[in-house]
Amino acid sequence: MRPTSQPLRLTLIAPEGRMGKAIAEAVADDPSFAIDPDHGDVIVDFSAPEALAASLDRATRAVIPILIGTTGLDDLADRRIAEASRSVAVLRASNTSLGVALLEELVERAARVLGNGWDVEVLEMHHRRKRDAPSGTALTLGEAAARGRGTPMRREDARSGRQLEREEGAIGFAALRGGTVVGDHDVIFAGTDERVVFSHRAESRMIFARGALAGARFLAGRAPGLYTMRDVVGAL
Ligand SMILES: NC(=O)C1=CN([C@@H]2O[C@H](COP(=O)(O)OP(=O)(O)OC[C@H]3O[C@@H](n4cnc5c(N)ncnc54)[C@H](OP(=O)(O)O)[C@@H]3O)[C@@H](O)[C@H]2O)C=CC1
Ligand SMILES: O=C(O)C1=N[C@H](C(=O)O)C[C@H](O)C1
């Protein structure tokens, strides 16, 4: 057991990435954390899908928890994460901000209250360098809406060029890319003669970085299992 006065050591998988740098900045502002490239207490992976298998392997071999912030992961990645979570604590978070954790709750509740008669569309915009679309957050919010409705999520992505009406019960996704936008998400519930719109605007990557530190703190000493930001923030 580490003495509580010791900083929690984070091993960053991609220290030179945009998120790696933001997390290093948050750590520099908080003496209860430190970066340790080789012997961290928690692995923090905000990198790329190709890095995931090696990161999980590193966590399970060393028996230390891992925070996965990387998005754009496929079904094989889902299975690898589930497998790793049997031996170490894994926090998977497509968005580590407090605002999006709250938004997820609100969207689930709205979908439950409004029911299947309302169409759900998720719109997101990110910077020109983002590689995956729709964003991980958009998919997480779509899943929250499906959960609220009590139905499996059926995705309807880009409709350009189609000559079909909207598929009933589907959740639509649209992605915009440009400039330096940190991360915009809108979830639109479109009913007959009215719309309810939930929005989140990330104004700096520091919101994700601070959330990542909260996630790492949550993971330290945690039993094996698969956790989400809802476990980290508790009841909202
Ligand atoms: N959960 C959340 O709250 C957030 C999640 N993200 C997600 O985090 C990820 C990273 O985003 P961002 O920091 O903006 O991206 P960047 O492109 O700025 O950084 C990615 C980093 O990962 C490194 N990398 C790529 N492939 C590998 C590999 N196989 N092994 C080790 N390192 C690798 C890159 O190194 P190199 O340049 O040398 O290839 C680079 O340093 C994305 O999936 C993004 O969607 C982003 C923001 C918030
Ligand atoms: O790549 C990004 O920048 C972001 N990625 C995450 C996502 O895909 O949802 C979180 C945030 O929106 C920024």
PDB file of C-alpha atoms and ligand atoms in Angstrom:
ATOM      1  CA  MET A   1       0.000   0.000   0.000  1.00  0.00           C
ATOM      2  CA  ARG A   2       1.447   3.425  -0.995  1.00  0.00           C
ATOM      3  CA  PRO A   3       1.584   6.072   1.752  1.00  0.00           C
ATOM      4  CA  THR A   4      -1.189   8.602   1.063  1.00  0.00           C
ATOM      5  CA  SER A   5       1.303  11.483   0.979  1.00  0.00           C
ATOM      6  CA  GLN A   6       3.000  10.030  -2.115  1.00  0.00           C
ATOM      7  CA  PRO A   7       1.765  11.366  -5.448  1.00  0.00           C
ATOM      8  CA  LEU A   8      -0.171   8.971  -7.661  1.00  0.00           C
ATOM      9  CA  ARG A   9       2.132   8.105 -10.581  1.00  0.00           C
ATOM     10  CA  LEU A  10       0.650   8.053 -14.062  1.00  0.00           C
ATOM     11  CA  THR A  11       2.201   6.309 -17.047  1.00  0.00           C
ATOM     12  CA  LEU A  12       1.058   8.116 -20.187  1.00  0.00           C
ATOM     13  CA  ILE A  13       0.964   5.963 -23.321  1.00  0.00           C
ATOM     14  CA  ALA A  14       1.142   9.003 -25.603  1.00  0.00           C
ATOM     15  CA  PRO A  15       2.807  11.880 -23.705  1.00  0.00           C
ATOM     16  CA  GLU A  16       3.438  13.833 -26.920  1.00  0.00           C
ATOM     17  CA  GLY A  17      -0.177  13.827 -28.121  1.00  0.00           C
ATOM     18  CA  ARG A  18      -2.610  16.725 -27.571  1.00  0.00           C
ATOM     19  CA  MET A  19      -4.224  14.918 -24.643  1.00  0.00           C
ATOM     20  CA  GLY A  20      -0.897  13.665 -23.279  1.00  0.00           C
ATOM     21  CA  LYS A  21       0.304  17.269 -23.084  1.00  0.00           C
ATOM     22  CA  ALA A  22      -2.943  18.480 -21.484  1.00  0.00           C
ATOM     23  CA  ILE A  23      -2.710  15.757 -18.824  1.00  0.00           C
ATOM     24  CA  ALA A  24       0.937  16.632 -18.125  1.00  0.00           C
ATOM     25  CA  GLU A  25      -0.185  20.256 -17.633  1.00  0.00           C
ATOM     26  CA  ALA A  26      -2.925  19.186 -15.203  1.00  0.00           C
ATOM     27  CA  VAL A  27      -0.404  17.024 -13.317  1.00  0.00           C
ATOM     28  CA  ALA A  28       2.010  19.968 -13.087  1.00  0.00           C
ATOM     29  CA  ASP A  29      -0.780  21.923 -11.343  1.00  0.00           C
ATOM     30  CA  ASP A  30      -1.588  19.166  -8.849  1.00  0.00           C
ATOM     31  CA  PRO A  31       1.098  17.903  -6.457  1.00  0.00           C
ATOM     32  CA  SER A  32      -0.954  14.794  -5.649  1.00  0.00           C
ATOM     33  CA  PHE A  33      -0.028  13.407  -9.112  1.00  0.00           C
ATOM     34  CA  ALA A  34       3.244  12.696 -10.917  1.00  0.00           C
ATOM     35  CA  ILE A  35       4.203  11.298 -14.301  1.00  0.00           C
ATOM     36  CA  ASP A  36       6.295   8.124 -14.332  1.00  0.00           C
ATOM     37  CA  PRO A  37       6.963   6.762 -17.824  1.00  0.00           C
ATOM     38  CA  ASP A  38       7.953   3.285 -16.603  1.00  0.00           C
ATOM     39  CA  HIS A  39       6.538   2.519 -13.159  1.00  0.00           C
ATOM     40  CA  GLY A  40       3.165   4.239 -12.876  1.00  0.00           C
ATOM     41  CA  ASP A  41       0.403   3.236 -10.472  1.00  0.00           C
ATOM     42  CA  VAL A  42      -2.141   3.780 -13.275  1.00  0.00           C
ATOM     43  CA  ILE A  43      -1.741   3.614 -17.060  1.00  0.00           C
ATOM     44  CA  VAL A  44      -3.470   6.415 -18.954  1.00  0.00           C
ATOM     45  CA  ASP A  45      -4.077   5.774 -22.637  1.00  0.00           C
ATOM     46  CA  PHE A  46      -5.270   8.630 -24.844  1.00  0.00           C
ATOM     47  CA  SER A  47      -3.597   7.600 -28.081  1.00  0.00           C
ATOM     48  CA  ALA A  48      -4.886   5.631 -31.069  1.00  0.00           C
ATOM     49  CA  PRO A  49      -6.765   2.329 -31.560  1.00  0.00           C
ATOM     50  CA  GLU A  50      -3.550   0.621 -32.786  1.00  0.00           C
ATOM     51  CA  ALA A  51      -1.983   1.156 -29.338  1.00  0.00           C
ATOM     52  CA  LEU A  52      -4.745  -0.476 -27.332  1.00  0.00           C
ATOM     53  CA  ALA A  53      -3.621  -4.138 -27.360  1.00  0.00           C
ATOM     54  CA  ALA A  54      -0.128  -3.240 -26.110  1.00  0.00           C
ATOM     55  CA  SER A  55      -1.526  -0.911 -23.424  1.00  0.00           C
ATOM     56  CA  LEU A  56      -3.896  -3.576 -22.103  1.00  0.00           C
ATOM     57  CA  ASP A  57      -1.098  -6.122 -22.165  1.00  0.00           C
ATOM     58  CA  ARG A  58       1.107  -3.766 -20.170  1.00  0.00           C
ATOM     59  CA  ALA A  59      -1.641  -3.216 -17.577  1.00  0.00           C
ATOM     60  CA  THR A  60      -2.478  -6.895 -17.146  1.00  0.00           C
ATOM     61  CA  ARG A  61       1.175  -8.027 -16.966  1.00  0.00           C
ATOM     62  CA  ALA A  62       2.003  -5.426 -14.313  1.00  0.00           C
ATOM     63  CA  VAL A  63      -1.435  -5.836 -12.663  1.00  0.00           C
ATOM     64  CA  ILE A  64      -2.165  -2.127 -12.570  1.00  0.00           C
ATOM     65  CA  PRO A  65      -5.341  -0.255 -13.526  1.00  0.00           C
ATOM     66  CA  ILE A  66      -5.775   1.443 -16.881  1.00  0.00           C
ATOM     67  CA  LEU A  67      -7.821   4.407 -18.074  1.00  0.00           C
ATOM     68  CA  ILE A  68      -8.740   4.168 -21.758  1.00  0.00           C
ATOM     69  CA  GLY A  69      -9.663   7.529 -23.245  1.00  0.00           C
ATOM     70  CA  THR A  70      -8.947   6.538 -26.848  1.00  0.00           C
ATOM     71  CA  THR A  71     -11.972   6.521 -29.168  1.00  0.00           C
ATOM     72  CA  GLY A  72     -12.666   4.934 -32.546  1.00  0.00           C
ATOM     73  CA  LEU A  73     -12.338   1.439 -31.064  1.00  0.00           C
ATOM     74  CA  ASP A  74     -13.895  -1.580 -32.817  1.00  0.00           C
ATOM     75  CA  ASP A  75     -15.616  -4.778 -31.631  1.00  0.00           C
ATOM     76  CA  LEU A  76     -12.311  -6.603 -31.185  1.00  0.00           C
ATOM     77  CA  ALA A  77     -11.164  -3.783 -28.917  1.00  0.00           C
ATOM     78  CA  ASP A  78     -14.410  -4.153 -26.927  1.00  0.00           C
ATOM     79  CA  ARG A  79     -13.622  -7.825 -26.388  1.00  0.00           C
ATOM     80  CA  ARG A  80     -10.006  -7.120 -25.408  1.00  0.00           C
ATOM     81  CA  ILE A  81     -11.162  -4.529 -22.883  1.00  0.00           C
ATOM     82  CA  ALA A  82     -13.727  -6.932 -21.392  1.00  0.00           C
ATOM     83  CA  GLU A  83     -11.037  -9.617 -21.089  1.00  0.00           C
ATOM     84  CA  ALA A  84      -8.528  -7.259 -19.413  1.00  0.00           C
ATOM     85  CA  SER A  85     -11.175  -6.037 -16.978  1.00  0.00           C
ATOM     86  CA  ARG A  86     -11.320  -9.531 -15.506  1.00  0.00           C
ATOM     87  CA  SER A  87      -7.820  -9.089 -14.079  1.00  0.00           C
ATOM     88  CA  VAL A  88      -7.401  -5.306 -13.596  1.00  0.00           C
ATOM     89  CA  ALA A  89      -9.598  -2.245 -13.089  1.00  0.00           C
ATOM     90  CA  VAL A  90     -10.365  -0.606 -16.455  1.00  0.00           C
ATOM     91  CA  LEU A  91     -12.018   2.785 -16.815  1.00  0.00           C
ATOM     92  CA  ARG A  92     -13.296   3.292 -20.338  1.00  0.00           C
ATOM     93  CA  ALA A  93     -14.367   6.845 -21.022  1.00  0.00           C
ATOM     94  CA  SER A  94     -15.029   8.355 -24.422  1.00  0.00           C
ATOM     95  CA  ASN A  95     -15.210  11.710 -22.651  1.00  0.00           C
ATOM     96  CA  THR A  96     -13.745  12.416 -19.218  1.00  0.00           C
ATOM     97  CA  SER A  97     -15.404  15.813 -18.672  1.00  0.00           C
ATOM     98  CA  LEU A  98     -17.907  16.341 -15.875  1.00  0.00           C
ATOM     99  CA  GLY A  99     -20.245  18.165 -18.260  1.00  0.00           C
ATOM    100  CA  VAL A 100     -20.575  15.196 -20.589  1.00  0.00           C
ATOM    101  CA  ALA A 101     -21.120  12.809 -17.664  1.00  0.00           C
ATOM    102  CA  LEU A 102     -24.071  15.016 -16.684  1.00  0.00           C
ATOM    103  CA  LEU A 103     -25.242  15.263 -20.308  1.00  0.00           C
ATOM    104  CA  GLU A 104     -25.313  11.474 -20.573  1.00  0.00           C
ATOM    105  CA  GLU A 105     -27.639  11.276 -17.573  1.00  0.00           C
ATOM    106  CA  LEU A 106     -29.886  14.022 -18.965  1.00  0.00           C
ATOM    107  CA  VAL A 107     -30.105  12.387 -22.389  1.00  0.00           C
ATOM    108  CA  GLU A 108     -31.007   9.011 -20.912  1.00  0.00           C
ATOM    109  CA  ARG A 109     -33.726  10.605 -18.801  1.00  0.00           C
ATOM    110  CA  ALA A 110     -35.080  12.666 -21.700  1.00  0.00           C
ATOM    111  CA  ALA A 111     -35.289   9.582 -23.918  1.00  0.00           C
ATOM    112  CA  ARG A 112     -37.141   7.689 -21.191  1.00  0.00           C
ATOM    113  CA  VAL A 113     -39.632  10.526 -20.653  1.00  0.00           C
ATOM    114  CA  LEU A 114     -40.181  11.380 -24.331  1.00  0.00           C
ATOM    115  CA  GLY A 115     -40.366   7.782 -25.576  1.00  0.00           C
ATOM    116  CA  ASN A 116     -40.156   6.386 -29.069  1.00  0.00           C
ATOM    117  CA  GLY A 117     -42.296   9.029 -30.796  1.00  0.00           C
ATOM    118  CA  TRP A 118     -39.370  11.488 -30.786  1.00  0.00           C
ATOM    119  CA  ASP A 119     -36.509  11.168 -33.272  1.00  0.00           C
ATOM    120  CA  VAL A 120     -32.996  11.420 -31.832  1.00  0.00           C
ATOM    121  CA  GLU A 121     -30.157  13.009 -33.811  1.00  0.00           C
ATOM    122  CA  VAL A 122     -26.628  13.475 -32.484  1.00  0.00           C
ATOM    123  CA  LEU A 123     -24.513  16.216 -34.066  1.00  0.00           C
ATOM    124  CA  GLU A 124     -20.846  16.721 -33.254  1.00  0.00           C
ATOM    125  CA  MET A 125     -18.045  19.012 -34.415  1.00  0.00           C
ATOM    126  CA  HIS A 126     -14.310  18.591 -33.809  1.00  0.00           C
ATOM    127  CA  HIS A 127     -10.959  19.959 -34.988  1.00  0.00           C
ATOM    128  CA  ARG A 128      -9.564  19.131 -38.406  1.00  0.00           C
ATOM    129  CA  ARG A 129      -7.099  16.538 -37.042  1.00  0.00           C
ATOM    130  CA  LYS A 130      -9.622  14.186 -35.473  1.00  0.00           C
ATOM    131  CA  ARG A 131      -9.403  10.708 -37.001  1.00  0.00           C
ATOM    132  CA  ASP A 132     -12.612   8.962 -35.912  1.00  0.00           C
ATOM    133  CA  ALA A 133     -16.211   9.851 -36.766  1.00  0.00           C
ATOM    134  CA  PRO A 134     -18.691   9.962 -35.228  1.00  0.00           C
ATOM    135  CA  SER A 135     -16.868  10.848 -32.033  1.00  0.00           C
ATOM    136  CA  GLY A 136     -16.765   8.406 -29.146  1.00  0.00           C
ATOM    137  CA  THR A 137     -18.825  10.869 -27.122  1.00  0.00           C
ATOM    138  CA  ALA A 138     -21.521  11.039 -29.818  1.00  0.00           C
ATOM    139  CA  LEU A 139     -21.800   7.247 -29.726  1.00  0.00           C
ATOM    140  CA  THR A 140     -21.905   7.217 -25.915  1.00  0.00           C
ATOM    141  CA  LEU A 141     -24.725   9.786 -25.993  1.00  0.00           C
ATOM    142  CA  GLY A 142     -26.576   7.751 -28.623  1.00  0.00           C
ATOM    143  CA  GLU A 143     -26.243   4.675 -26.409  1.00  0.00           C
ATOM    144  CA  ALA A 144     -27.639   6.686 -23.482  1.00  0.00           C
ATOM    145  CA  ALA A 145     -30.680   7.651 -25.575  1.00  0.00           C
ATOM    146  CA  ALA A 146     -31.219   4.037 -26.637  1.00  0.00           C
ATOM    147  CA  ARG A 147     -30.941   2.898 -23.013  1.00  0.00           C
ATOM    148  CA  GLY A 148     -33.508   5.508 -21.976  1.00  0.00           C
ATOM    149  CA  ARG A 149     -35.874   4.261 -24.675  1.00  0.00           C
ATOM    150  CA  GLY A 150     -35.232   0.665 -23.630  1.00  0.00           C
ATOM    151  CA  THR A 151     -34.195  -0.396 -27.143  1.00  0.00           C
ATOM    152  CA  PRO A 152     -30.882  -1.489 -28.688  1.00  0.00           C
ATOM    153  CA  MET A 153     -29.113   1.336 -30.515  1.00  0.00           C
ATOM    154  CA  ARG A 154     -29.670   1.355 -34.264  1.00  0.00           C
ATOM    155  CA  ARG A 155     -27.258   3.791 -35.944  1.00  0.00           C
ATOM    156  CA  GLU A 156     -28.109   5.838 -38.972  1.00  0.00           C
ATOM    157  CA  ASP A 157     -24.956   7.618 -40.172  1.00  0.00           C
ATOM    158  CA  ALA A 158     -24.464  10.090 -43.007  1.00  0.00           C
ATOM    159  CA  ARG A 159     -27.588  10.267 -45.169  1.00  0.00           C
ATOM    160  CA  SER A 160     -26.081  12.127 -48.078  1.00  0.00           C
ATOM    161  CA  GLY A 161     -27.225  10.747 -51.418  1.00  0.00           C
ATOM    162  CA  ARG A 162     -29.964   8.575 -49.952  1.00  0.00           C
ATOM    163  CA  GLN A 163     -33.531   8.811 -51.150  1.00  0.00           C
ATOM    164  CA  LEU A 164     -35.201   7.153 -48.233  1.00  0.00           C
ATOM    165  CA  GLU A 165     -37.183   8.537 -45.332  1.00  0.00           C
ATOM    166  CA  ARG A 166     -35.660   8.490 -41.882  1.00  0.00           C
ATOM    167  CA  GLU A 167     -35.639   4.977 -40.448  1.00  0.00           C
ATOM    168  CA  GLU A 168     -38.090   4.787 -37.540  1.00  0.00           C
ATOM    169  CA  GLY A 169     -36.430   4.324 -34.139  1.00  0.00           C
ATOM    170  CA  ALA A 170     -32.916   4.866 -35.509  1.00  0.00           C
ATOM    171  CA  ILE A 171     -30.490   7.253 -33.844  1.00  0.00           C
ATOM    172  CA  GLY A 172     -28.907   9.558 -36.399  1.00  0.00           C
ATOM    173  CA  PHE A 173     -25.289  10.740 -36.294  1.00  0.00           C
ATOM    174  CA  ALA A 174     -23.668  13.623 -38.136  1.00  0.00           C
ATOM    175  CA  ALA A 175     -20.038  14.729 -37.824  1.00  0.00           C
ATOM    176  CA  LEU A 176     -18.463  18.064 -38.786  1.00  0.00           C
ATOM    177  CA  ARG A 177     -14.697  18.645 -38.881  1.00  0.00           C
ATOM    178  CA  GLY A 178     -12.778  21.902 -39.025  1.00  0.00           C
ATOM    179  CA  GLY A 179     -10.327  24.297 -37.434  1.00  0.00           C
ATOM    180  CA  THR A 180      -9.384  23.843 -33.804  1.00  0.00           C
ATOM    181  CA  VAL A 181     -12.822  23.039 -32.320  1.00  0.00           C
ATOM    182  CA  VAL A 182     -12.144  21.115 -29.095  1.00  0.00           C
ATOM    183  CA  GLY A 183     -15.462  19.262 -29.049  1.00  0.00           C
ATOM    184  CA  ASP A 184     -19.110  20.250 -29.593  1.00  0.00           C
ATOM    185  CA  HIS A 185     -21.973  17.829 -29.037  1.00  0.00           C
ATOM    186  CA  ASP A 186     -25.710  18.365 -29.537  1.00  0.00           C
ATOM    187  CA  VAL A 187     -28.379  15.757 -28.906  1.00  0.00           C
ATOM    188  CA  ILE A 188     -31.619  16.741 -30.599  1.00  0.00           C
ATOM    189  CA  PHE A 189     -34.957  15.184 -29.687  1.00  0.00           C
ATOM    190  CA  ALA A 190     -37.269  16.064 -32.559  1.00  0.00           C
ATOM    191  CA  GLY A 191     -40.973  15.531 -31.922  1.00  0.00           C
ATOM    192  CA  THR A 192     -44.132  16.701 -33.616  1.00  0.00           C
ATOM    193  CA  ASP A 193     -44.120  20.508 -33.573  1.00  0.00           C
ATOM    194  CA  GLU A 194     -41.342  20.755 -30.944  1.00  0.00           C
ATOM    195  CA  ARG A 195     -37.654  20.007 -30.321  1.00  0.00           C
ATOM    196  CA  VAL A 196     -35.594  19.528 -27.185  1.00  0.00           C
ATOM    197  CA  VAL A 197     -31.868  20.183 -27.680  1.00  0.00           C
ATOM    198  CA  PHE A 198     -29.079  19.312 -25.246  1.00  0.00           C
ATOM    199  CA  SER A 199     -25.667  20.842 -25.940  1.00  0.00           C
ATOM    200  CA  HIS A 200     -22.156  20.578 -24.564  1.00  0.00           C
ATOM    201  CA  ARG A 201     -19.250  22.775 -25.665  1.00  0.00           C
ATOM    202  CA  ALA A 202     -15.700  21.831 -24.669  1.00  0.00           C
ATOM    203  CA  GLU A 203     -13.706  25.070 -24.557  1.00  0.00           C
ATOM    204  CA  SER A 204     -10.367  23.534 -23.572  1.00  0.00           C
ATOM    205  CA  ARG A 205      -8.795  20.058 -23.387  1.00  0.00           C
ATOM    206  CA  MET A 206      -8.114  20.766 -19.712  1.00  0.00           C
ATOM    207  CA  ILE A 207     -11.679  19.612 -18.916  1.00  0.00           C
ATOM    208  CA  PHE A 208     -10.745  16.151 -20.238  1.00  0.00           C
ATOM    209  CA  ALA A 209      -7.352  16.255 -18.511  1.00  0.00           C
ATOM    210  CA  ARG A 210      -8.799  17.117 -15.099  1.00  0.00           C
ATOM    211  CA  GLY A 211     -11.425  14.405 -15.551  1.00  0.00           C
ATOM    212  CA  ALA A 212      -8.664  11.949 -16.440  1.00  0.00           C
ATOM    213  CA  LEU A 213      -6.932  12.725 -13.130  1.00  0.00           C
ATOM    214  CA  ALA A 214     -10.209  12.130 -11.271  1.00  0.00           C
ATOM    215  CA  GLY A 215     -10.536   8.851 -13.183  1.00  0.00           C
ATOM    216  CA  ALA A 216      -6.989   7.774 -12.332  1.00  0.00           C
ATOM    217  CA  ARG A 217      -7.581   8.585  -8.663  1.00  0.00           C
ATOM    218  CA  PHE A 218     -10.788   6.504  -8.775  1.00  0.00           C
ATOM    219  CA  LEU A 219      -8.900   3.556 -10.309  1.00  0.00           C
ATOM    220  CA  ALA A 220      -6.016   3.466  -7.835  1.00  0.00           C
ATOM    221  CA  GLY A 221      -6.401   0.344  -5.706  1.00  0.00           C
ATOM    222  CA  ARG A 222      -9.758  -0.478  -7.334  1.00  0.00           C
ATOM    223  CA  ALA A 223     -10.880  -4.119  -7.772  1.00  0.00           C
ATOM    224  CA  PRO A 224     -10.822  -5.579 -11.307  1.00  0.00           C
ATOM    225  CA  GLY A 225     -13.846  -4.597 -13.392  1.00  0.00           C
ATOM    226  CA  LEU A 226     -15.032  -2.349 -16.169  1.00  0.00           C
ATOM    227  CA  TYR A 227     -15.905   1.158 -14.980  1.00  0.00           C
ATOM    228  CA  THR A 228     -17.286   4.314 -16.619  1.00  0.00           C
ATOM    229  CA  MET A 229     -17.225   8.026 -15.786  1.00  0.00           C
ATOM    230  CA  ARG A 230     -20.594   7.549 -14.131  1.00  0.00           C
ATOM    231  CA  ASP A 231     -18.823   5.410 -11.528  1.00  0.00           C
ATOM    232  CA  VAL A 232     -16.209   8.151 -11.118  1.00  0.00           C
ATOM    233  CA  VAL A 233     -18.593  11.074 -10.669  1.00  0.00           C
ATOM    234  CA  GLY A 234     -21.170   9.098  -8.654  1.00  0.00           C
ATOM    235  CA  ALA A 235     -24.786  10.213  -8.405  1.00  0.00           C
ATOM    236  CA  LEU A 236     -25.393  13.419 -10.355  1.00  0.00           C
TER     237      LEU A 236
HETATM  238  N1  LIG B   1     -11.860  10.485 -23.487  1.00  0.00           N
HETATM  239  C1  LIG B   1     -11.741  11.796 -23.685  1.00  0.00           C
HETATM  240  O1  LIG B   1     -12.212  12.631 -22.894  1.00  0.00           O
HETATM  241  C2  LIG B   1     -10.961  12.257 -24.875  1.00  0.00           C
HETATM  242  C3  LIG B   1     -10.537  11.341 -25.788  1.00  0.00           C
HETATM  243  N2  LIG B   1      -9.768  11.724 -26.840  1.00  0.00           N
HETATM  244  C4  LIG B   1      -9.280  10.658 -27.691  1.00  0.00           C
HETATM  245  O2  LIG B   1      -7.923  10.423 -27.333  1.00  0.00           O
HETATM  246  C5  LIG B   1      -7.197  10.001 -28.478  1.00  0.00           C
HETATM  247  C6  LIG B   1      -5.990  10.902 -28.666  1.00  0.00           C
HETATM  248  O3  LIG B   1      -6.430  12.202 -28.957  1.00  0.00           O
HETATM  249  P1  LIG B   1      -5.367  13.387 -29.183  1.00  0.00           P
HETATM  250  O4  LIG B   1      -4.457  13.482 -28.022  1.00  0.00           O
HETATM  251  O5  LIG B   1      -6.149  14.580 -29.600  1.00  0.00           O
HETATM  252  O6  LIG B   1      -4.593  12.819 -30.461  1.00  0.00           O
HETATM  253  P2  LIG B   1      -3.121  13.148 -30.985  1.00  0.00           P
HETATM  254  O7  LIG B   1      -3.110  12.723 -32.410  1.00  0.00           O
HETATM  255  O8  LIG B   1      -2.716  14.530 -30.617  1.00  0.00           O
HETATM  256  O9  LIG B   1      -2.209  12.148 -30.142  1.00  0.00           O
HETATM  257  C7  LIG B   1      -2.199  10.771 -30.343  1.00  0.00           C
HETATM  258  C8  LIG B   1      -0.885  10.265 -29.789  1.00  0.00           C
HETATM  259  O10 LIG B   1      -0.900   8.847 -29.809  1.00  0.00           O
HETATM  260  C9  LIG B   1       0.344   8.413 -30.324  1.00  0.00           C
HETATM  261  N3  LIG B   1       0.196   7.108 -30.937  1.00  0.00           N
HETATM  262  C10 LIG B   1      -0.366   6.801 -32.125  1.00  0.00           C
HETATM  263  N4  LIG B   1      -0.294   5.478 -32.363  1.00  0.00           N
HETATM  264  C11 LIG B   1       0.339   4.943 -31.292  1.00  0.00           C
HETATM  265  C12 LIG B   1       0.726   3.626 -30.953  1.00  0.00           C
HETATM  266  N5  LIG B   1       0.449   2.583 -31.750  1.00  0.00           N
HETATM  267  N6  LIG B   1       1.371   3.435 -29.771  1.00  0.00           N
HETATM  268  C13 LIG B   1       1.627   4.479 -28.950  1.00  0.00           C
HETATM  269  N7  LIG B   1       1.292   5.756 -29.227  1.00  0.00           N
HETATM  270  C14 LIG B   1       0.653   5.978 -30.388  1.00  0.00           C
HETATM  271  C15 LIG B   1       0.743   9.469 -31.322  1.00  0.00           C
HETATM  272  O11 LIG B   1       2.114   9.433 -31.558  1.00  0.00           O
HETATM  273  P3  LIG B   1       2.667   9.816 -33.027  1.00  0.00           P
HETATM  274  O12 LIG B   1       2.256  11.219 -33.257  1.00  0.00           O
HETATM  275  O13 LIG B   1       4.134   9.597 -32.875  1.00  0.00           O
HETATM  276  O14 LIG B   1       2.000   8.856 -33.968  1.00  0.00           O
HETATM  277  C16 LIG B   1       0.334  10.740 -30.585  1.00  0.00           C
HETATM  278  O15 LIG B   1       1.337  11.164 -29.692  1.00  0.00           O
HETATM  279  C17 LIG B   1      -8.197  10.009 -29.640  1.00  0.00           C
HETATM  280  O16 LIG B   1      -8.735   8.710 -29.780  1.00  0.00           O
HETATM  281  C18 LIG B   1      -9.270  10.976 -29.156  1.00  0.00           C
HETATM  282  O17 LIG B   1     -10.508  10.749 -29.751  1.00  0.00           O
HETATM  283  C19 LIG B   1      -9.401  13.026 -27.016  1.00  0.00           C
HETATM  284  C20 LIG B   1      -9.826  13.988 -26.154  1.00  0.00           C
HETATM  285  C21 LIG B   1     -10.636  13.693 -25.002  1.00  0.00           C
HETATM  286  O1  LIG B   2     -10.518  13.662 -30.516  1.00  0.00           O
HETATM  287  C1  LIG B   2     -10.932  14.566 -29.742  1.00  0.00           C
HETATM  288  O2  LIG B   2     -10.430  15.684 -29.741  1.00  0.00           O
HETATM  289  C2  LIG B   2     -11.999  14.226 -28.801  1.00  0.00           C
HETATM  290  N1  LIG B   2     -12.374  12.989 -28.735  1.00  0.00           N
HETATM  291  C3  LIG B   2     -13.334  12.438 -27.857  1.00  0.00           C
HETATM  292  C4  LIG B   2     -14.470  11.800 -28.625  1.00  0.00           C
HETATM  293  O3  LIG B   2     -14.218  11.190 -29.681  1.00  0.00           O
HETATM  294  O4  LIG B   2     -15.599  11.887 -28.185  1.00  0.00           O
HETATM  295  C5  LIG B   2     -13.767  13.386 -26.772  1.00  0.00           C
HETATM  296  C6  LIG B   2     -13.794  14.830 -27.156  1.00  0.00           C
HETATM  297  O5  LIG B   2     -14.966  15.111 -27.830  1.00  0.00           O
HETATM  298  C7  LIG B   2     -12.556  15.271 -27.921  1.00  0.00           C
END
